[in-house]
Amino acid sequence: MEKKIYDKLVYDHRPQEKRGQNAVIAFLIGGIIGVIGELLVEFYGYYLDISRADASIFMIITLIFLASLFTALGFFDKWVKFAKCGLIIPITGFAHSMTSAAIEYKKEGLVTGLGANMFKLAGTVILYGVVSAYIFGFIRLIIMGGA
Amino acid sequence: MTTKYKDVYIADVSTVVGPYEAKGPLSKRFDRSYEDMYFGTDSLETAEVKLMTDSIDILLNKLKKDKSDIDLFIAGDLQNQIATSSYTAGKIKRPFLGIYSACATNTEGLIMASNFLESKTCDEVVVSVSSHNMVAEKQFRNPTEYGAPKPGTATFTATGGASCYLTTKKSKVRIASSTIGIVQDYDQTDPMDMGAVMAPAAANTINDHLNNLDQTVDDYDLILTGDLGIYGKEILIDFMKTEYGIDISNKYNDCGTMLYDLEEQKDVQAGGSGPVCSALVVYSDIIKKLQNKELKRVLYVATGALFNPTMVFQKENILSIAHAISLESVE
């Protein structure tokens, strides 16, 4: 059978992914994470009497801590399976990717296992995050004079 | 390449499974099942070694045999450098051949054993396979606790160990013939759709087997593929019809769709996979049906996606292979 004809055969038997439903769930769950983040910022700002920028950092730390804790307790992966990008795209996904890799490789030792593999998934995000921040920082400097 | 055998018999088989397989439709037919994924060991990798060693212990117990009775031990699994098989062989301390054909490993092992027995090189051979869901996920995909979303065509690596004791002494089930498959490349690149990768290999091997032996589908009560899953199964039926003009639809089933309850156990998506998947179904169910003559003749075609993550990241295609053996109930 020719490969093109086979591709068509495979395509005909491929199930339709529920893209619409997945997008709606991701939108709602991602939105809820955003709302929780905003509430935390308000909470820290009000009760600790700190600036909004400082409160944002506290909020990020809280979300990272909770996501990591829930991953370690073993049920966050089930939430991710359901919410998909709703939990992967926010900071919770970043924390989850690191904690899950750390748990996976802890048996291979602190250096050769956990240390070497913890950034297996998150490493890409960090690298390209830094690179794009650098590029956009330059653009901002040139166009807006650093303002 | 097709070979006929006169004196190759299956003395007995054994199966050990993890918690998820134990909840499936074949649950009561397995020899042993565990409730967690570590089986009392420290790591997932050593847990898989335990699965395989357990299956051999059970098998030897059933037959009242000792390790020293084994002339040759053939085993394969999915772990890097087939570590499970090597570490099991380290405990058995008998002559050992380690093999790999991904999920087609079990029939590869049975074919090798049959050839050794038929040529009278040895009298008693044990063939074992295993796979562990979390070991495979860790090695081939993402960390197990990550829970990355997967499409509906993805399959679920079965957790279990299975062993088969082959001998030249007559028993209720024999291996009548075998066909060694040819590697197929149909430009498939999606590791989340292994059914589409493997279906052409299965089709090619089934066609070769029937042609070389001058047989038709009607000579078999059942044709069984390894782990194509729901969609791969449909692809194979269509492929056989259009390419070879052979209709297998009313005699055909796939082990990947039989190991789990696809309605209840939604996590498995398109079905089970892994070297042990087809072995668990054949050993727990099909062999017993052959022993009590419910089935007379079964063509068992294990299918393997020869998937290497590095090659796929380098934009190479995923290749596949399938090896077939014909199982017969003995009069």
Coordinates of C-alpha atoms in Angstrom, one line a residue:
Chain A
M1 CA 0.0 0.0 0.0
E2 CA 1.3 3.4 -0.9
K3 CA 2.2 5.6 2.1
K4 CA -0.2 8.4 1.1
I5 CA -3.1 6.0 0.9
Y6 CA -2.1 4.5 4.2
D7 CA -2.1 8.0 5.7
K8 CA -5.6 8.5 4.6
L9 CA -6.7 5.2 6.0
V10 CA -5.1 6.1 9.4
Y11 CA -6.8 9.5 9.3
D12 CA -10.2 8.0 8.6
H13 CA -9.9 5.9 11.8
R14 CA -8.6 8.6 14.0
P15 CA -11.0 9.7 16.8
Q16 CA -12.0 13.3 17.0
E17 CA -10.4 15.1 19.9
K18 CA -12.9 17.2 22.0
R19 CA -11.0 20.4 21.3
G20 CA -13.9 22.7 22.0
Q21 CA -14.6 21.1 25.4
N22 CA -10.9 21.0 26.3
A23 CA -10.5 24.7 25.5
V24 CA -13.6 25.7 27.6
I25 CA -12.4 23.6 30.6
A26 CA -8.8 25.0 30.3
F27 CA -10.2 28.6 30.0
L28 CA -12.4 28.2 33.1
I29 CA -9.8 26.4 35.3
G30 CA -7.1 28.8 34.1
G31 CA -9.4 31.7 34.9
I32 CA -10.1 30.3 38.4
I33 CA -6.4 30.1 39.0
G34 CA -6.1 33.8 37.9
V35 CA -8.9 34.7 40.3
I36 CA -7.3 32.8 43.2
G37 CA -4.0 34.6 42.4
E38 CA -5.7 38.0 42.4
L39 CA -7.4 37.2 45.8
L40 CA -4.0 36.2 47.2
V41 CA -2.4 39.5 46.0
E42 CA -5.2 41.5 47.7
F43 CA -5.0 39.4 50.8
Y44 CA -1.2 39.8 51.2
G45 CA -1.4 43.5 50.3
Y46 CA -4.1 44.1 52.9
Y47 CA -3.0 42.0 55.8
L48 CA 0.8 42.2 55.5
D49 CA 0.7 45.9 54.4
I50 CA 3.1 45.4 51.5
S51 CA 3.2 46.8 48.0
R52 CA 1.3 45.2 45.1
A53 CA 4.6 44.0 43.5
D54 CA 5.7 42.3 46.7
A55 CA 2.3 40.8 47.2
S56 CA 2.5 39.3 43.7
I57 CA 5.7 37.6 44.6
F58 CA 4.1 36.2 47.7
M59 CA 1.2 35.0 45.6
I60 CA 3.5 33.2 43.1
I61 CA 5.3 31.5 45.9
T62 CA 2.0 30.4 47.4
L63 CA 0.8 28.9 44.2
I64 CA 4.1 27.2 43.5
F65 CA 4.1 25.7 47.0
L66 CA 0.5 24.5 46.7
A67 CA 1.1 22.9 43.3
S68 CA 4.3 21.2 44.5
L69 CA 2.6 20.0 47.6
F70 CA -0.4 18.6 45.7
T71 CA 2.0 16.9 43.2
A72 CA 3.9 15.3 46.1
L73 CA 0.7 14.1 47.7
G74 CA -0.1 12.4 44.4
F75 CA -3.3 13.9 43.1
F76 CA -2.3 16.9 41.1
D77 CA -1.6 14.7 38.0
K78 CA -5.3 13.7 38.1
W79 CA -6.3 17.4 38.1
V80 CA -3.9 18.1 35.2
K81 CA -5.4 15.2 33.2
F82 CA -8.8 16.8 33.6
A83 CA -8.0 20.6 33.3
K84 CA -5.1 20.1 30.9
C85 CA -3.6 23.5 29.9
G86 CA -5.8 25.2 32.5
L87 CA -3.3 24.0 35.1
I88 CA -0.2 23.6 32.9
I89 CA 0.1 27.1 31.5
P90 CA -0.2 29.0 34.9
I91 CA 2.7 29.0 37.3
T92 CA 1.1 25.8 38.9
G93 CA 2.2 23.8 35.8
F94 CA 5.8 25.0 36.1
A95 CA 6.0 23.9 39.7
H96 CA 4.2 20.7 38.9
S97 CA 6.7 19.8 36.1
M98 CA 9.6 20.3 38.5
T99 CA 8.2 18.4 41.4
S100 CA 7.0 15.5 39.3
A101 CA 10.4 15.1 37.8
A102 CA 12.1 15.4 41.2
I103 CA 9.9 12.6 42.6
E104 CA 10.5 10.4 39.6
Y105 CA 14.2 10.5 39.9
K106 CA 14.8 10.7 43.6
K107 CA 15.8 7.0 43.7
E108 CA 18.8 7.7 41.4
G109 CA 20.5 9.9 44.0
L110 CA 20.5 13.7 44.8
V111 CA 23.0 14.6 42.1
T112 CA 22.7 12.1 39.3
G113 CA 19.0 11.7 39.8
L114 CA 17.1 14.6 41.3
G115 CA 19.6 17.3 40.4
A116 CA 20.2 16.2 36.8
N117 CA 16.5 15.5 36.0
M118 CA 14.5 18.1 38.0
F119 CA 14.6 20.6 35.1
K120 CA 13.9 18.0 32.4
L121 CA 10.6 19.6 31.5
A122 CA 11.0 23.0 33.1
G123 CA 14.5 23.6 31.7
T124 CA 13.0 24.5 28.3
V125 CA 10.6 27.1 29.9
I126 CA 13.5 28.7 31.8
L127 CA 15.9 28.8 28.9
Y128 CA 13.4 30.3 26.3
G129 CA 11.8 32.5 29.0
V130 CA 15.2 34.1 29.7
V131 CA 16.1 34.4 26.0
S132 CA 12.7 36.0 25.1
A133 CA 12.8 38.3 28.1
Y134 CA 16.2 39.5 26.9
I135 CA 15.0 40.1 23.3
F136 CA 11.8 41.9 24.4
G137 CA 13.8 43.9 26.9
F138 CA 16.0 45.1 24.1
I139 CA 13.0 46.0 21.9
R140 CA 11.6 47.9 24.7
L141 CA 14.8 49.7 25.3
I142 CA 15.1 50.7 21.6
I143 CA 11.5 51.7 21.0
M144 CA 10.4 53.0 24.3
G145 CA 13.8 54.1 25.7
G146 CA 13.6 51.7 28.6
A147 CA 10.5 53.2 30.1
Chain B
M1 CA 10.2 -16.7 7.1
T2 CA 7.8 -19.4 8.2
T3 CA 8.7 -22.6 10.1
K4 CA 6.7 -25.6 11.0
Y5 CA 7.2 -27.5 14.3
K6 CA 6.4 -31.1 15.2
D7 CA 7.5 -31.4 18.8
V8 CA 7.1 -28.1 20.5
Y9 CA 4.6 -28.0 23.4
I10 CA 3.5 -25.5 26.0
A11 CA 3.7 -27.3 29.4
D12 CA 2.3 -24.4 31.4
V13 CA 2.1 -20.6 31.7
S14 CA 2.0 -18.0 34.5
T15 CA 0.9 -14.4 34.9
V16 CA 1.5 -11.7 37.5
V17 CA -0.2 -8.3 37.2
G18 CA -0.4 -4.9 38.8
P19 CA -3.5 -3.2 40.3
Y20 CA -5.0 -1.8 37.1
E21 CA -4.9 -5.1 35.2
A22 CA -6.5 -6.8 38.2
K23 CA -9.5 -4.6 37.8
G24 CA -10.0 -5.6 34.1
P25 CA -12.2 -8.3 32.7
L26 CA -9.6 -11.1 33.0
S27 CA -9.0 -10.3 36.7
K28 CA -9.8 -13.7 38.1
R29 CA -7.6 -15.6 35.6
F30 CA -4.3 -14.2 36.6
D31 CA -2.1 -16.2 39.0
R32 CA -1.2 -13.3 41.2
S33 CA -2.0 -9.6 41.4
Y34 CA -0.5 -6.7 43.4
E35 CA -2.3 -3.7 44.9
D36 CA 0.3 -1.0 44.4
M37 CA 3.0 -0.4 41.8
Y38 CA 6.1 -1.1 43.9
F39 CA 5.2 -4.7 45.0
G40 CA 7.2 -4.2 48.2
T41 CA 10.4 -3.1 46.5
D42 CA 12.2 0.3 46.7
S43 CA 11.9 1.4 43.1
L44 CA 9.7 1.0 40.0
E45 CA 12.5 -0.7 38.1
T46 CA 13.2 -3.3 40.8
A47 CA 9.4 -3.8 41.0
E48 CA 9.4 -4.9 37.4
V49 CA 12.2 -7.4 38.1
K50 CA 10.0 -8.7 40.9
L51 CA 7.1 -9.2 38.4
M52 CA 9.2 -11.3 36.1
T53 CA 10.9 -13.4 38.9
D54 CA 7.5 -14.0 40.5
S55 CA 6.0 -15.2 37.3
I56 CA 8.9 -17.7 36.9
D57 CA 8.6 -18.9 40.5
I58 CA 4.8 -19.5 40.1
L59 CA 5.5 -21.3 36.8
L60 CA 8.1 -23.6 38.3
N61 CA 5.8 -24.3 41.3
K62 CA 2.9 -25.2 39.1
L63 CA 5.1 -27.8 37.2
K64 CA 7.0 -28.9 40.3
K65 CA 10.2 -28.1 38.5
D66 CA 13.4 -26.5 39.7
K67 CA 15.5 -23.7 38.2
S68 CA 18.1 -26.3 37.3
D69 CA 15.6 -28.0 35.0
I70 CA 15.6 -25.0 32.7
D71 CA 18.0 -25.6 29.8
L72 CA 17.6 -22.1 28.4
F73 CA 16.0 -18.9 29.6
I74 CA 14.9 -16.3 27.0
A75 CA 13.5 -13.0 28.2
G76 CA 12.8 -9.5 27.1
D77 CA 11.1 -6.3 28.4
L78 CA 10.9 -2.5 27.7
Q79 CA 13.4 -1.2 30.2
N80 CA 16.6 0.4 28.8
Q81 CA 19.1 -2.4 28.0
I82 CA 16.4 -4.9 28.9
A83 CA 17.4 -4.5 32.5
T84 CA 14.5 -6.5 33.9
S85 CA 15.4 -9.6 31.9
S86 CA 19.1 -9.4 32.8
Y87 CA 18.5 -8.9 36.5
T88 CA 16.0 -11.8 36.5
A89 CA 18.5 -13.9 34.6
G90 CA 21.0 -13.0 37.3
K91 CA 18.7 -14.7 39.9
I92 CA 17.8 -17.7 37.8
K93 CA 21.5 -18.5 36.9
R94 CA 20.7 -20.5 33.8
P95 CA 21.9 -20.0 30.2
F96 CA 20.2 -16.8 29.1
L97 CA 19.4 -15.0 25.9
G98 CA 18.0 -11.4 26.2
I99 CA 15.8 -10.2 23.4
Y100 CA 14.0 -7.1 22.2
S101 CA 11.2 -6.4 19.7
A102 CA 9.2 -4.0 21.8
C103 CA 5.7 -5.4 22.2
A104 CA 6.5 -8.2 19.8
T105 CA 9.1 -9.6 22.2
N106 CA 6.9 -12.4 23.5
T107 CA 6.4 -14.1 20.1
E108 CA 10.0 -13.5 19.2
G109 CA 11.0 -15.4 22.4
L110 CA 8.5 -18.2 21.7
I111 CA 9.8 -18.6 18.1
M112 CA 13.4 -18.7 19.3
A113 CA 12.5 -21.3 21.9
S114 CA 10.5 -23.4 19.4
N115 CA 13.5 -23.5 17.0
F116 CA 15.8 -24.6 19.8
L117 CA 13.4 -27.3 20.9
E118 CA 12.6 -28.5 17.4
S119 CA 16.3 -28.9 16.6
K120 CA 16.7 -30.8 19.9
T121 CA 19.4 -28.4 21.1
C122 CA 17.5 -28.4 24.4
D123 CA 14.4 -29.9 26.0
E124 CA 13.0 -27.3 28.3
V125 CA 13.0 -23.5 27.7
V126 CA 11.4 -20.7 29.7
V127 CA 10.3 -17.6 27.9
S128 CA 9.5 -14.5 30.0
V129 CA 8.3 -11.0 29.3
S130 CA 7.4 -8.0 31.4
S131 CA 6.5 -4.4 31.3
H132 CA 5.7 -1.8 34.0
N133 CA 3.5 1.2 33.2
M134 CA 5.4 3.7 35.3
V135 CA 8.8 2.5 34.2
A136 CA 7.8 2.8 30.5
E137 CA 6.2 6.2 31.1
K138 CA 9.3 7.5 32.8
Q139 CA 11.6 6.2 30.1
F140 CA 9.6 7.0 27.0
R141 CA 7.5 10.0 27.9
N142 CA 7.0 12.3 30.9
P143 CA 7.4 11.8 34.6
T144 CA 4.5 9.6 35.9
E145 CA 3.3 12.2 38.4
Y146 CA 3.1 14.8 35.6
G147 CA -0.1 13.3 34.1
A148 CA 0.4 14.9 30.7
P149 CA -2.8 14.9 28.6
K150 CA -2.9 12.3 25.8
P151 CA -5.0 11.8 22.7
G152 CA -7.6 9.0 22.3
T153 CA -5.3 7.0 20.1
A154 CA -2.7 6.6 22.9
T155 CA -2.3 3.2 24.6
F156 CA -1.5 2.3 28.2
T157 CA 1.5 0.1 29.0
A158 CA 0.4 -2.9 30.9
T159 CA 2.0 -3.8 34.2
G160 CA 2.8 -7.5 34.6
G161 CA 5.1 -10.4 34.2
A162 CA 4.3 -13.5 32.2
S163 CA 6.3 -16.7 31.6
C164 CA 5.8 -19.8 29.5
Y165 CA 7.4 -23.2 29.9
L166 CA 8.1 -24.9 26.6
T167 CA 9.1 -28.5 26.2
T168 CA 9.5 -31.4 23.7
K169 CA 7.2 -33.5 25.9
K170 CA 3.6 -33.8 24.7
S171 CA 1.0 -31.6 26.4
K172 CA -2.4 -30.1 25.6
V173 CA -1.2 -27.2 23.6
R174 CA 1.5 -27.1 20.9
I175 CA 3.2 -24.4 18.8
A176 CA 2.5 -25.6 15.2
S177 CA 4.3 -23.0 13.2
S178 CA 5.7 -19.5 13.2
T179 CA 6.5 -16.6 11.0
I180 CA 9.3 -14.1 11.6
G181 CA 8.2 -10.6 10.5
I182 CA 9.8 -7.9 8.4
V183 CA 10.4 -4.4 9.7
Q184 CA 7.8 -2.0 8.2
D185 CA 8.1 1.8 7.6
Y186 CA 4.9 3.6 6.7
D187 CA 6.2 7.1 7.5
Q188 CA 4.4 7.1 10.9
T189 CA 5.9 9.6 13.4
D190 CA 3.3 9.9 16.2
P191 CA 4.3 8.0 19.4
M192 CA 0.8 8.6 20.6
D193 CA -0.7 6.5 17.8
M194 CA 1.2 3.2 17.9
G195 CA -1.8 1.3 16.5
A196 CA -1.3 3.1 13.1
V197 CA 2.5 2.4 13.4
M198 CA 2.1 -1.3 13.9
A199 CA -1.0 -2.3 11.8
P200 CA 1.0 -2.7 8.5
A201 CA 3.5 -5.0 10.3
A202 CA 0.7 -7.1 11.6
A203 CA -1.0 -7.3 8.1
N204 CA 2.3 -8.2 6.4
T205 CA 3.1 -11.0 8.9
I206 CA -0.4 -12.4 8.8
N207 CA -0.4 -12.4 5.0
D208 CA 3.0 -14.0 4.8
H209 CA 2.1 -16.7 7.3
L210 CA -1.1 -17.7 5.5
N211 CA 0.6 -17.6 2.1
N212 CA 3.7 -19.6 3.1
L213 CA 1.6 -22.3 4.7
D214 CA -1.1 -22.3 2.0
Q215 CA -3.7 -21.5 4.6
T216 CA -6.7 -19.2 4.7
V217 CA -8.4 -17.3 7.6
D218 CA -10.8 -20.2 7.9
D219 CA -8.1 -22.5 9.1
Y220 CA -8.1 -20.5 12.4
D221 CA -10.7 -20.1 15.1
L222 CA -9.1 -16.8 16.1
I223 CA -6.5 -14.4 14.9
L224 CA -5.1 -12.3 17.7
T225 CA -2.9 -9.2 17.4
G226 CA -0.8 -7.9 20.2
D227 CA -1.6 -4.3 21.1
L228 CA -3.0 -2.3 18.2
G229 CA -5.8 -0.8 20.3
I230 CA -9.3 0.1 19.2
Y231 CA -8.2 2.3 16.2
G232 CA -5.3 0.1 15.1
K233 CA -7.7 -2.8 15.0
E234 CA -10.0 -1.0 12.6
I235 CA -7.0 0.0 10.5
L236 CA -5.7 -3.6 10.3
I237 CA -9.1 -4.9 9.1
D238 CA -9.3 -2.3 6.4
F239 CA -5.6 -2.7 5.4
M240 CA -6.0 -6.5 5.1
K241 CA -9.1 -6.0 2.9
T242 CA -7.7 -3.4 0.5
E243 CA -4.1 -4.6 0.3
Y244 CA -4.5 -8.4 0.3
G245 CA -8.2 -9.0 -0.2
I246 CA -8.4 -10.9 3.0
D247 CA -11.4 -10.4 5.4
I248 CA -10.4 -11.2 8.9
S249 CA -13.1 -9.1 10.7
N250 CA -15.2 -12.0 12.0
K251 CA -12.2 -14.0 13.4
Y252 CA -10.1 -11.2 14.7
N253 CA -9.5 -9.6 18.0
D254 CA -6.7 -7.5 19.6
C255 CA -5.2 -8.3 23.0
G256 CA -4.9 -4.5 23.8
T257 CA -8.6 -4.2 23.7
M258 CA -9.2 -7.4 25.8
L259 CA -7.0 -6.7 28.8
Y260 CA -9.0 -3.8 30.1
D261 CA -12.6 -2.8 30.3
L262 CA -12.4 0.0 27.8
E263 CA -15.8 1.5 29.0
E264 CA -14.9 1.5 32.7
Q265 CA -11.1 2.0 32.6
K266 CA -11.0 5.2 30.6
D267 CA -7.4 5.9 31.5
V268 CA -6.2 3.3 29.1
Q269 CA -7.5 5.3 26.1
A270 CA -7.3 3.0 23.0
G271 CA -6.2 -0.1 25.0
G272 CA -3.3 -1.8 26.6
S273 CA 0.2 -2.2 25.2
G274 CA 3.7 -3.4 26.2
P275 CA 5.4 -6.7 25.7
V276 CA 3.3 -8.3 28.6
C277 CA 0.0 -7.1 27.2
S278 CA -0.5 -9.8 24.7
A279 CA 1.2 -12.4 26.9
L280 CA -1.2 -11.7 29.7
V281 CA -4.3 -12.2 27.5
V282 CA -3.0 -15.3 25.7
Y283 CA -1.7 -17.0 28.8
S284 CA -4.6 -16.2 31.1
D285 CA -7.4 -16.8 28.6
I286 CA -6.5 -18.2 25.2
I287 CA -4.2 -21.0 26.4
K288 CA -6.8 -22.2 28.8
K289 CA -9.4 -22.3 26.0
L290 CA -7.0 -24.3 23.8
Q291 CA -6.4 -26.7 26.7
N292 CA -10.1 -27.4 27.1
K293 CA -10.6 -27.4 23.3
E294 CA -12.9 -24.4 23.3
L295 CA -10.5 -23.2 20.6
K296 CA -8.6 -25.4 18.2
R297 CA -6.2 -23.2 16.4
V298 CA -5.2 -19.6 17.1
L299 CA -2.8 -17.3 15.2
Y300 CA -1.1 -15.1 17.7
V301 CA 0.6 -12.1 16.1
A302 CA 2.4 -9.9 18.6
T303 CA 3.1 -6.4 17.2
G304 CA 5.9 -4.1 18.2
A305 CA 6.5 -0.5 17.6
L306 CA 10.3 -0.1 17.4
F307 CA 10.1 3.3 19.0
N308 CA 13.2 5.1 20.1
P309 CA 12.6 8.6 21.5
T310 CA 15.9 10.0 20.3
M311 CA 15.3 8.9 16.7
V312 CA 11.8 10.4 16.8
F313 CA 13.1 13.7 18.1
Q314 CA 15.5 13.6 15.2
K315 CA 12.5 13.4 12.9
E316 CA 13.0 9.8 11.9
N317 CA 10.0 7.5 11.4
I318 CA 8.8 5.0 13.9
L319 CA 9.3 1.4 12.5
S320 CA 7.3 -1.6 13.4
I321 CA 7.5 -5.4 13.4
A322 CA 5.2 -8.4 14.0
H323 CA 6.0 -12.0 14.7
A324 CA 3.4 -14.7 14.5
I325 CA 3.0 -18.1 16.1
S326 CA 0.2 -20.6 15.5
L327 CA -1.1 -22.3 18.7
E328 CA -3.0 -25.6 18.4
S329 CA -4.9 -27.7 20.9
V330 CA -3.5 -31.3 20.9
E331 CA -5.9 -34.2 20.3

